[in-house]
């Protein structure tokens, strides 16, 4: 096994990726460029493993790696971050339009069908993008920010790209806090059932009622069903 590489894809792993990031950042500073860190997470990868087996999942990752590598520029670095997660380091000079085009190419490459064990397998990918120096220059912090943006893309319907913004920090923190508080909500009897009456004006009477769930938490106060459901 080569140092800093994963044999399945022959790509740099996350540990070597930090070194590549430092090198790319220095090169970008010299050329007055910015550096995009693109977090790529495959959608619906687990069902492929469950239905066809882990060997099929490995084959899909191999094919996707080859497909993505063929579309990248010489100064791009594709990194295997985890099982179905990749990072792409991409210098850019022409603003978001250049990144939008790159992200669309990546999504299209992921969305094209793969032939695995005589099966046509379709997946998609959700992308999160953070940029140096705008969003910071620390590799781990940028990974976290790109990861936050990626989860926003998944929450918005998957198969799309989301850029990191400071407001996403609040959104993610709120989501984590709600999830944490939900664990004990039933045990603490924090949910209440409410009824919204529906009135029939023609018959001058109440016709029926809609049942609604309400959640009041000591720390969060009244939480909308749009958030906790």
Short mmCIF file of C-alpha atoms in Angstrom, two decimals:
data_model
loop_
_atom_site.label_atom_id
_atom_site.label_comp_id
_atom_site.label_asym_id
_atom_site.label_seq_id
_atom_site.Cartn_x
_atom_site.Cartn_y
_atom_site.Cartn_z
CA UNK A 1 0.00 0.00 0.00
CA UNK A 2 1.42 3.39 -0.97
CA UNK A 3 1.87 5.95 1.76
CA UNK A 4 -1.10 8.30 1.93
CA UNK A 5 -3.17 6.34 -0.59
CA UNK A 6 -6.12 3.94 -0.54
CA UNK A 7 -5.58 0.90 -2.73
CA UNK A 8 -9.18 0.65 -3.95
CA UNK A 9 -9.06 3.99 -5.77
CA UNK A 10 -5.33 4.80 -5.68
CA UNK A 11 -6.39 8.28 -4.56
CA UNK A 12 -4.79 10.33 -1.79
CA UNK A 13 -6.56 9.79 1.54
CA UNK A 14 -7.74 12.51 3.90
CA UNK A 15 -4.44 12.63 5.78
CA UNK A 16 -2.37 13.20 2.66
CA UNK A 17 -5.14 15.52 1.46
CA UNK A 18 -4.19 18.03 4.14
CA UNK A 19 -0.67 18.22 2.70
CA UNK A 20 -2.05 18.63 -0.82
CA UNK A 21 -4.29 21.41 0.45
CA UNK A 22 -1.32 23.29 1.90
CA UNK A 23 0.59 22.93 -1.36
CA UNK A 24 -2.39 24.05 -3.44
CA UNK A 25 -3.05 27.02 -1.19
CA UNK A 26 0.53 28.25 -1.56
CA UNK A 27 0.32 27.88 -5.35
CA UNK A 28 -2.99 29.78 -5.42
CA UNK A 29 -1.57 32.62 -3.35
CA UNK A 30 1.33 32.96 -5.78
CA UNK A 31 -1.04 33.05 -8.76
CA UNK A 32 -3.62 35.27 -6.97
CA UNK A 33 -6.22 32.52 -7.20
CA UNK A 34 -8.77 31.16 -4.78
CA UNK A 35 -9.02 27.49 -3.83
CA UNK A 36 -12.31 25.61 -3.69
CA UNK A 37 -12.74 22.61 -1.43
CA UNK A 38 -15.64 20.59 -2.81
CA UNK A 39 -17.15 17.90 -0.59
CA UNK A 40 -18.76 15.16 -2.72
CA UNK A 41 -21.13 12.71 -1.02
CA UNK A 42 -22.89 9.99 -3.00
CA UNK A 43 -26.65 9.79 -2.57
CA UNK A 44 -28.27 6.38 -2.10
CA UNK A 45 -24.95 4.54 -1.93
CA UNK A 46 -26.01 2.33 0.99
CA UNK A 47 -28.89 0.71 -0.97
CA UNK A 48 -26.36 -0.36 -3.61
CA UNK A 49 -24.30 -2.11 -0.94
CA UNK A 50 -27.41 -3.64 0.62
CA UNK A 51 -28.89 -4.88 -2.65
CA UNK A 52 -25.79 -5.92 -4.59
CA UNK A 53 -23.16 -6.42 -1.89
CA UNK A 54 -20.07 -4.52 -0.80
CA UNK A 55 -18.04 -5.80 -3.74
CA UNK A 56 -20.50 -4.05 -6.06
CA UNK A 57 -20.20 -0.89 -3.98
CA UNK A 58 -16.42 -1.05 -4.30
CA UNK A 59 -16.72 -1.49 -8.05
CA UNK A 60 -18.99 1.55 -8.27
CA UNK A 61 -16.47 3.66 -6.32
CA UNK A 62 -13.69 2.49 -8.65
CA UNK A 63 -15.67 3.36 -11.76
CA UNK A 64 -16.70 6.73 -10.37
CA UNK A 65 -13.11 7.56 -9.42
CA UNK A 66 -11.96 6.79 -12.96
CA UNK A 67 -14.79 8.82 -14.45
CA UNK A 68 -14.14 11.86 -12.26
CA UNK A 69 -10.37 11.72 -12.69
CA UNK A 70 -10.69 11.88 -16.48
CA UNK A 71 -12.60 15.18 -16.30
CA UNK A 72 -10.28 17.08 -13.93
CA UNK A 73 -7.61 19.64 -14.69
CA UNK A 74 -3.90 19.01 -13.93
CA UNK A 75 -4.01 21.34 -10.90
CA UNK A 76 -7.08 19.59 -9.43
CA UNK A 77 -6.68 17.02 -6.66
CA UNK A 78 -9.31 14.35 -6.01
CA UNK A 79 -9.13 12.87 -2.50
CA UNK A 80 -10.89 9.82 -1.05
CA UNK A 81 -12.31 11.15 2.21
CA UNK A 82 -14.30 8.10 3.29
CA UNK A 83 -16.42 5.22 2.03
CA UNK A 84 -18.61 7.19 -0.38
CA UNK A 85 -17.17 10.65 0.25
CA UNK A 86 -14.64 12.54 -1.82
CA UNK A 87 -12.93 15.92 -1.67
CA UNK A 88 -11.87 17.91 -4.68
CA UNK A 89 -9.32 20.73 -4.45
CA UNK A 90 -9.84 23.10 -7.37
CA UNK A 91 -8.10 26.47 -7.94
CA UNK A 92 -10.29 29.08 -9.63
CA UNK A 93 -10.01 32.67 -10.80
CA UNK A 94 -13.31 33.56 -12.45
CA UNK A 95 -15.70 33.55 -9.53
CA UNK A 96 -18.68 31.34 -8.86
CA UNK A 97 -19.53 30.83 -12.52
CA UNK A 98 -16.42 28.73 -13.01
CA UNK A 99 -17.21 26.67 -9.91
CA UNK A 100 -20.85 26.27 -10.94
CA UNK A 101 -19.72 24.75 -14.23
CA UNK A 102 -17.30 22.39 -12.50
CA UNK A 103 -19.93 21.34 -9.95
CA UNK A 104 -22.46 20.64 -12.70
CA UNK A 105 -19.91 18.46 -14.50
CA UNK A 106 -19.27 16.49 -11.31
CA UNK A 107 -22.98 15.98 -10.69
CA UNK A 108 -23.53 14.81 -14.27
CA UNK A 109 -20.67 12.35 -14.01
CA UNK A 110 -22.12 10.90 -10.82
CA UNK A 111 -25.65 10.75 -12.23
CA UNK A 112 -24.76 8.76 -15.35
CA UNK A 113 -25.56 5.08 -14.89
CA UNK A 114 -22.91 2.55 -13.90
CA UNK A 115 -22.78 -1.07 -15.02
CA UNK A 116 -22.12 -3.18 -11.94
CA UNK A 117 -22.32 -6.98 -12.05
CA UNK A 118 -24.55 -6.82 -15.14
CA UNK A 119 -26.83 -4.33 -13.39
CA UNK A 120 -27.45 -0.74 -14.42
CA UNK A 121 -26.98 1.26 -11.24
CA UNK A 122 -28.06 4.88 -10.89
CA UNK A 123 -26.89 7.20 -8.13
CA UNK A 124 -26.50 10.93 -7.64
CA UNK A 125 -24.28 13.19 -5.57
CA UNK A 126 -24.69 16.13 -3.21
CA UNK A 127 -21.93 18.73 -3.23
CA UNK A 128 -20.87 21.27 -0.62
CA UNK A 129 -18.34 23.98 -1.44
CA UNK A 130 -16.16 26.12 0.82
CA UNK A 131 -13.48 28.43 -0.53
CA UNK A 132 -10.10 29.65 0.67
CA UNK A 133 -9.29 32.30 1.66
CA UNK A 134 -12.90 33.61 1.84
CA UNK A 135 -14.14 30.90 4.20
CA UNK A 136 -10.80 30.36 5.94
CA UNK A 137 -7.45 28.71 5.28
CA UNK A 138 -7.49 25.86 7.81
CA UNK A 139 -8.01 22.50 6.11
CA UNK A 140 -10.07 20.87 8.85
CA UNK A 141 -12.28 23.92 9.30
CA UNK A 142 -12.90 24.17 5.56
CA UNK A 143 -13.77 20.46 5.45
CA UNK A 144 -16.30 21.04 8.20
CA UNK A 145 -17.80 24.03 6.38
CA UNK A 146 -17.97 22.17 3.06
CA UNK A 147 -19.59 19.26 4.94
CA UNK A 148 -22.22 21.60 6.38
CA UNK A 149 -22.96 22.92 2.89
CA UNK A 150 -23.19 19.36 1.56
CA UNK A 151 -25.81 18.43 4.17
CA UNK A 152 -27.74 21.54 3.19
CA UNK A 153 -27.70 20.27 -0.41
CA UNK A 154 -29.00 16.88 0.77
CA UNK A 155 -31.72 18.56 2.79
CA UNK A 156 -32.77 20.61 -0.23
CA UNK A 157 -33.46 17.47 -2.25
CA UNK A 158 -30.04 15.94 -3.08
CA UNK A 159 -28.36 15.82 -6.49
CA UNK A 160 -27.35 19.48 -6.20
CA UNK A 161 -24.69 21.91 -4.96
CA UNK A 162 -24.71 24.26 -2.00
CA UNK A 163 -22.09 26.88 -1.09
CA UNK A 164 -21.10 27.47 2.50
CA UNK A 165 -22.38 30.66 4.10
CA UNK A 166 -22.14 31.85 7.69
CA UNK A 167 -25.91 31.47 8.08
CA UNK A 168 -25.54 27.72 7.50
CA UNK A 169 -23.65 27.49 10.78
CA UNK A 170 -26.74 28.67 12.63
CA UNK A 171 -28.98 26.36 10.60
CA UNK A 172 -26.83 23.32 11.35
CA UNK A 173 -26.44 24.22 15.02
CA UNK A 174 -30.20 24.59 15.31
CA UNK A 175 -30.76 21.22 13.64
CA UNK A 176 -28.30 19.47 15.96
CA UNK A 177 -29.89 21.11 19.01
CA UNK A 178 -33.37 20.04 17.92
CA UNK A 179 -32.20 16.47 17.32
CA UNK A 180 -30.55 16.35 20.74
CA UNK A 181 -33.64 17.66 22.52
CA UNK A 182 -35.96 15.31 20.59
CA UNK A 183 -34.33 12.25 22.20
CA UNK A 184 -35.98 13.02 25.55
CA UNK A 185 -39.06 14.86 24.32
CA UNK A 186 -41.45 11.90 24.63
CA UNK A 187 -39.96 10.77 27.94
CA UNK A 188 -40.43 14.28 29.31
CA UNK A 189 -43.99 14.48 27.99
CA UNK A 190 -43.24 17.59 25.92
CA UNK A 191 -45.62 16.86 23.04
CA UNK A 192 -49.22 18.00 23.17
CA UNK A 193 -52.09 17.16 20.87
CA UNK A 194 -54.10 20.13 19.63
CA UNK A 195 -57.22 20.34 17.47
CA UNK A 196 -57.98 22.85 14.74
CA UNK A 197 -61.76 23.05 14.30
CA UNK A 198 -63.17 23.22 10.79
CA UNK A 199 -66.38 25.23 10.69
CA UNK A 200 -69.19 24.74 8.18
CA UNK A 201 -70.69 28.20 7.59
CA UNK A 202 -73.56 26.87 5.47
CA UNK A 203 -74.73 24.55 8.22
CA UNK A 204 -73.62 26.95 10.97
CA UNK A 205 -71.81 24.21 12.84
CA UNK A 206 -68.42 22.66 13.43
CA UNK A 207 -67.95 19.90 10.86
CA UNK A 208 -64.70 18.25 12.00
CA UNK A 209 -61.32 18.98 13.52
CA UNK A 210 -57.76 18.58 12.31
CA UNK A 211 -55.36 17.01 14.83
CA UNK A 212 -52.03 18.75 15.26
CA UNK A 213 -48.90 18.00 17.27
CA UNK A 214 -47.22 20.73 19.30
CA UNK A 215 -43.83 20.63 21.02
CA UNK A 216 -42.79 22.87 23.89
CA UNK A 217 -39.24 22.39 25.12
CA UNK A 218 -37.73 24.01 28.22
CA UNK A 219 -34.60 25.05 26.34
CA UNK A 220 -35.96 25.73 22.85
CA UNK A 221 -39.44 26.98 23.72
CA UNK A 222 -42.20 26.35 21.17
CA UNK A 223 -40.76 24.45 18.19
CA UNK A 224 -42.59 24.45 14.89
CA UNK A 225 -43.59 21.07 13.39
CA UNK A 226 -41.91 22.30 10.20
CA UNK A 227 -38.62 22.02 12.09
CA UNK A 228 -38.96 18.90 14.22
CA UNK A 229 -40.93 16.59 11.91
#
